[in-house]
Coordinates of N, CA, C and O in Angstrom, one line a residue:
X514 N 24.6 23.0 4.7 CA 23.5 23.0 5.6 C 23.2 21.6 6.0 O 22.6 20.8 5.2
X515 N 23.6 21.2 7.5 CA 23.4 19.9 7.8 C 21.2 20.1 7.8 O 20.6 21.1 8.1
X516 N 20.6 18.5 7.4 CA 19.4 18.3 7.5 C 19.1 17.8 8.9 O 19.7 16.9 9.5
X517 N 17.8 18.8 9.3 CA 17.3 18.5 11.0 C 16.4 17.0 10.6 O 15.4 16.9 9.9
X518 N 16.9 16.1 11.0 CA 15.9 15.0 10.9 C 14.7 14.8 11.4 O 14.4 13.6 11.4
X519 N 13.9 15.7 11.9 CA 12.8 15.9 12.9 C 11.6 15.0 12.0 O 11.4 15.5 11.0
X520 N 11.1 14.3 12.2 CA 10.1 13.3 11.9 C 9.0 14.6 11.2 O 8.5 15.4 12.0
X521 N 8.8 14.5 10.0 CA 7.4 15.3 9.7 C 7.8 16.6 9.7 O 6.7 17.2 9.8
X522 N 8.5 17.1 9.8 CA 8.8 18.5 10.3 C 9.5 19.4 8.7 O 10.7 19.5 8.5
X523 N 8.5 20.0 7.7 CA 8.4 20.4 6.7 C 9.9 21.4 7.1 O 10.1 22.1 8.1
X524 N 10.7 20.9 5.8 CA 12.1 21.6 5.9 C 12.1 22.5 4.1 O 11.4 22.0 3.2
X525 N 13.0 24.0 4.0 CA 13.1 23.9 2.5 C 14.3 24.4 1.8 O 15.1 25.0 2.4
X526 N 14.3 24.2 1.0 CA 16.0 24.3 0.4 C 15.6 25.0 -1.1 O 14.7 24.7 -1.9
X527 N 16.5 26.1 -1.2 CA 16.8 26.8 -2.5 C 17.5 26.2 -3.4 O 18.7 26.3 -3.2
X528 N 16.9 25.3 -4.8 CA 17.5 24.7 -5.9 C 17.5 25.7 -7.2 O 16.6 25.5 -8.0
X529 N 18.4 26.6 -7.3 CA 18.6 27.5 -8.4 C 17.4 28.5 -8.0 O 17.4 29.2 -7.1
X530 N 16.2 28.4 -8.9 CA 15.4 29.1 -8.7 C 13.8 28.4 -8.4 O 12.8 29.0 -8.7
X531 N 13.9 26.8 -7.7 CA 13.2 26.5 -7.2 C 12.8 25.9 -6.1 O 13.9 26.1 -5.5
X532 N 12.1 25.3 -5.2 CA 11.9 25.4 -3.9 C 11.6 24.0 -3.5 O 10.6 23.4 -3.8
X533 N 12.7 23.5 -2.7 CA 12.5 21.6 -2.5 C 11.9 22.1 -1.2 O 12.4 23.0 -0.5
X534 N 10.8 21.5 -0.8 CA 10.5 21.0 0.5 C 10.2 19.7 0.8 O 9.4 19.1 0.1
X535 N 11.1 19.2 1.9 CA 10.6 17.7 2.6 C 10.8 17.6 4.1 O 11.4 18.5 4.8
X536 N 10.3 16.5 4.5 CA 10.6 16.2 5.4 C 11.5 14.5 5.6 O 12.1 14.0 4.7
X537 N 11.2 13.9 7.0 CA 12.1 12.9 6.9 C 11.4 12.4 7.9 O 11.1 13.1 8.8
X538 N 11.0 10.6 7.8 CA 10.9 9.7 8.3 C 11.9 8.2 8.5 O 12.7 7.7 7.7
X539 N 11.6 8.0 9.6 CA 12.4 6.6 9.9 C 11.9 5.5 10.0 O 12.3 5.0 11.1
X540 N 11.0 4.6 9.3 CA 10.2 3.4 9.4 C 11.1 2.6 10.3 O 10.5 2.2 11.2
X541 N 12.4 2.3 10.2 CA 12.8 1.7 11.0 C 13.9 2.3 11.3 O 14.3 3.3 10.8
X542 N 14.8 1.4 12.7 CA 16.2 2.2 13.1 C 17.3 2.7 12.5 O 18.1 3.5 12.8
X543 N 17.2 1.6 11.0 CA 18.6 1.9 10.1 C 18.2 2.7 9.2 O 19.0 3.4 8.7
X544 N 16.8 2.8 8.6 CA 15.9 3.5 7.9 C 15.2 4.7 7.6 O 14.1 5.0 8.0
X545 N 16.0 5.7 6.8 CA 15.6 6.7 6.9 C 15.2 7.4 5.5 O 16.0 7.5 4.5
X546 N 14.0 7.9 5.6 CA 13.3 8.2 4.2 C 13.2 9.5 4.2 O 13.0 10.0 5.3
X547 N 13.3 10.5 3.0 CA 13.4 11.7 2.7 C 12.5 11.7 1.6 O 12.6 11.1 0.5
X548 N 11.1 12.7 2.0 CA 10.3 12.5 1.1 C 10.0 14.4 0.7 O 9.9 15.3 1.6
X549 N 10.0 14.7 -0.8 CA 9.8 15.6 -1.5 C 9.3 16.2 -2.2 O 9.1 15.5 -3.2
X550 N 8.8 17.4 -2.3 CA 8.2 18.1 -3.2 C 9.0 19.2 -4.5 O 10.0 20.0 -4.3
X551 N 8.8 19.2 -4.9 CA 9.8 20.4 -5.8 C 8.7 21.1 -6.8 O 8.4 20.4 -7.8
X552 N 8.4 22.0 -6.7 CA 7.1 23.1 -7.4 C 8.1 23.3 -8.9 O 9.3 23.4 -8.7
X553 N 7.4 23.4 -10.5 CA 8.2 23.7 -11.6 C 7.2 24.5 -11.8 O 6.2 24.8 -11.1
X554 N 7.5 25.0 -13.4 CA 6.7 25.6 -14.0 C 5.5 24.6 -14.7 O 4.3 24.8 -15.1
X555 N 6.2 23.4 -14.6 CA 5.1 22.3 -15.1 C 4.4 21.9 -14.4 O 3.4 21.3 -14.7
X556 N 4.7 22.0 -13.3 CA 3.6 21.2 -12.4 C 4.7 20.8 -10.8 O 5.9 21.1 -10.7
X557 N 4.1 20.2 -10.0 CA 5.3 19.6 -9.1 C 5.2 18.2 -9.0 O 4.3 17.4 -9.4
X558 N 6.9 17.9 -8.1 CA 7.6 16.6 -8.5 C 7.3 16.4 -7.4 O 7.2 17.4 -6.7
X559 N 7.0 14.8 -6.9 CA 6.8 14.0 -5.9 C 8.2 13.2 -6.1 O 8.6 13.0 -7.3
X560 N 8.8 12.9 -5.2 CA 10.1 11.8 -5.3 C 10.2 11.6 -3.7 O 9.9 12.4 -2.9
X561 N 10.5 10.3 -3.4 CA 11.4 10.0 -2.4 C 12.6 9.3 -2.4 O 12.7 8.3 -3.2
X562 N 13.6 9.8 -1.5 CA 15.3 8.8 -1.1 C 15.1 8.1 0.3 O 14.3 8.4 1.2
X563 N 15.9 7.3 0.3 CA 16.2 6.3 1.2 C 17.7 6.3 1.5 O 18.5 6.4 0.5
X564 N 18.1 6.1 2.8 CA 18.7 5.5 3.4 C 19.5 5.3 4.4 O 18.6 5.0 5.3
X565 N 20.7 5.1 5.1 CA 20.7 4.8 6.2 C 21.1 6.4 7.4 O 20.9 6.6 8.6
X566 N 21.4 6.9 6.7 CA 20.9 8.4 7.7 C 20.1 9.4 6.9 O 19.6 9.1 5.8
X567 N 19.8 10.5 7.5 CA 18.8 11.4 6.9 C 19.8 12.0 5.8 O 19.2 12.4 4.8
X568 N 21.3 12.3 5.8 CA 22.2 12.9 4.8 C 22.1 12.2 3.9 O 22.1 12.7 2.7
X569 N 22.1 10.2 4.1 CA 22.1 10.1 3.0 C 21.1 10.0 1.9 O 21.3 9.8 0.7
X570 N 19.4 10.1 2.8 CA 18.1 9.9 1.8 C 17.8 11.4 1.3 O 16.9 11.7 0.6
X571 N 18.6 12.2 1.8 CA 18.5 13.8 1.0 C 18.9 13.5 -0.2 O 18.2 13.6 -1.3
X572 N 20.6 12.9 0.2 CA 21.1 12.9 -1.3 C 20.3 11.9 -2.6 O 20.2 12.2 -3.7
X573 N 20.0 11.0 -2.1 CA 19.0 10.1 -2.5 C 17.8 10.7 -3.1 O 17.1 10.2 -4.0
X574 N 17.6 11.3 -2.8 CA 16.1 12.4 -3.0 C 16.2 13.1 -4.2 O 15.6 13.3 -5.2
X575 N 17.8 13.8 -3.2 CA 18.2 15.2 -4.6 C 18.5 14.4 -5.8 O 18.3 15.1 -6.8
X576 N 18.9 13.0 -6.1 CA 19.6 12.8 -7.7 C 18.3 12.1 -8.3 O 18.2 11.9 -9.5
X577 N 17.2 11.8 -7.5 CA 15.9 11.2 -8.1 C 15.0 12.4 -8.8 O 14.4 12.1 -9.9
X578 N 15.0 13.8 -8.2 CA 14.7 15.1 -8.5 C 15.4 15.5 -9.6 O 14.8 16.1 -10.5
X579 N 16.4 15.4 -9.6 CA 17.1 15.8 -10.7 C 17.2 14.8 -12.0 O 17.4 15.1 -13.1
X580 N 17.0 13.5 -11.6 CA 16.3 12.7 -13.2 C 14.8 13.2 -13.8 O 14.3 13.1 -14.9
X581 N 14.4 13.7 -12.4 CA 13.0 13.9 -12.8 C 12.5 15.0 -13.7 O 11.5 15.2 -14.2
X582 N 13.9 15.7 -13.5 CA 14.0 17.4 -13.6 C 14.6 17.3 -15.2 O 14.4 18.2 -16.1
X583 N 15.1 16.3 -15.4 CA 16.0 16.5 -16.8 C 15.0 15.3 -17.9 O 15.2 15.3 -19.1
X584 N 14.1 14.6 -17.3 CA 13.4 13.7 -18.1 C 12.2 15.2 -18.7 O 11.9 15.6 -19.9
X585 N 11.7 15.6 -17.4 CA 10.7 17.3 -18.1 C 11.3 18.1 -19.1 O 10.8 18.6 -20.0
X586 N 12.6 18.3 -18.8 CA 13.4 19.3 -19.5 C 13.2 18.6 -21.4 O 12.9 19.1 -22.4
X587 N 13.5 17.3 -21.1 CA 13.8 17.0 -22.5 C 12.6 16.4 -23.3 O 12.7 15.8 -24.4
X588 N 11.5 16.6 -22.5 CA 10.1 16.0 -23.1 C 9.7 18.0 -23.5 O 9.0 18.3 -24.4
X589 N 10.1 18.7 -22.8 CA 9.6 20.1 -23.3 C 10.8 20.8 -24.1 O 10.7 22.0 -24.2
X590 N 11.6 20.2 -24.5 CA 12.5 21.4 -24.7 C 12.2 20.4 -26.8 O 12.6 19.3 -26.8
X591 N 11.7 21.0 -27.9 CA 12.0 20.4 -29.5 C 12.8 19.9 -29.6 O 13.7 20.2 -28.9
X592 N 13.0 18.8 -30.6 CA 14.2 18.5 -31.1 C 14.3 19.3 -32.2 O 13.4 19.3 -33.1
X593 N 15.6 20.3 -32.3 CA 16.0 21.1 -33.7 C 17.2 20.6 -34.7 O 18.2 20.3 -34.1
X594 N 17.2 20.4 -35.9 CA 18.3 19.9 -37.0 C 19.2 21.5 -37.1 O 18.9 22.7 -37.3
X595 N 19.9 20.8 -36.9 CA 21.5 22.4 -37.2 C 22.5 21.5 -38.0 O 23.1 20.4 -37.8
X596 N 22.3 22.7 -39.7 CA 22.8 22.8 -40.4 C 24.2 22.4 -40.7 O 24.6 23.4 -41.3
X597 N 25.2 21.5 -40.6 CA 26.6 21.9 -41.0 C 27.4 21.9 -42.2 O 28.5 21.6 -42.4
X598 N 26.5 22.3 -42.9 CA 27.0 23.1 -44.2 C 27.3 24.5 -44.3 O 26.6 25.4 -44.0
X599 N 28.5 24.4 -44.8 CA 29.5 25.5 -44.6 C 29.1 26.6 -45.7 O 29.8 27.6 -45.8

């Protein structure tokens, strides 16, 4: 799914079983920002990407989401000790 770069124009995308919406601005000509939301069970993520087309501040967006996604995962998930005695 190519991204519509429409200035402001709330776009949304199915991530497993949660729901990215953003849109995309261009402060300048070479400059293009992809700004995001992503709803969790914890709360929602704010992130933005940058860069020189809107494909590439998506992707920018999506691997900032996904640190963000795995920094929650591992602040909520215990640390457990497993046994390896036989």
């Amino acid at each position: 799914m190519r991204p519509q770069p429409a200035s402001e124009q709330w776009q949304c995308e199915l991530i497993g079983e949660l729901i990215l919406r953003y849109y995309f601005l261009q402060p300048a000509p070479t400059q293009w920002v992809a700004v995001g939301l992503l709803g969790t069970e914890a709360g929602t993520i704010f992130r933005v990407g940058c860069g020189s087309e809107p494909e590439t501040a998506l992707v920018d967006l999506r691997e900032r989401l996904l640190v963000a996604l795995s920094e929650l995962t591992e602040r909520s998930v215990p640390s457990r000790l497993v046994s390896c005695a036989a």
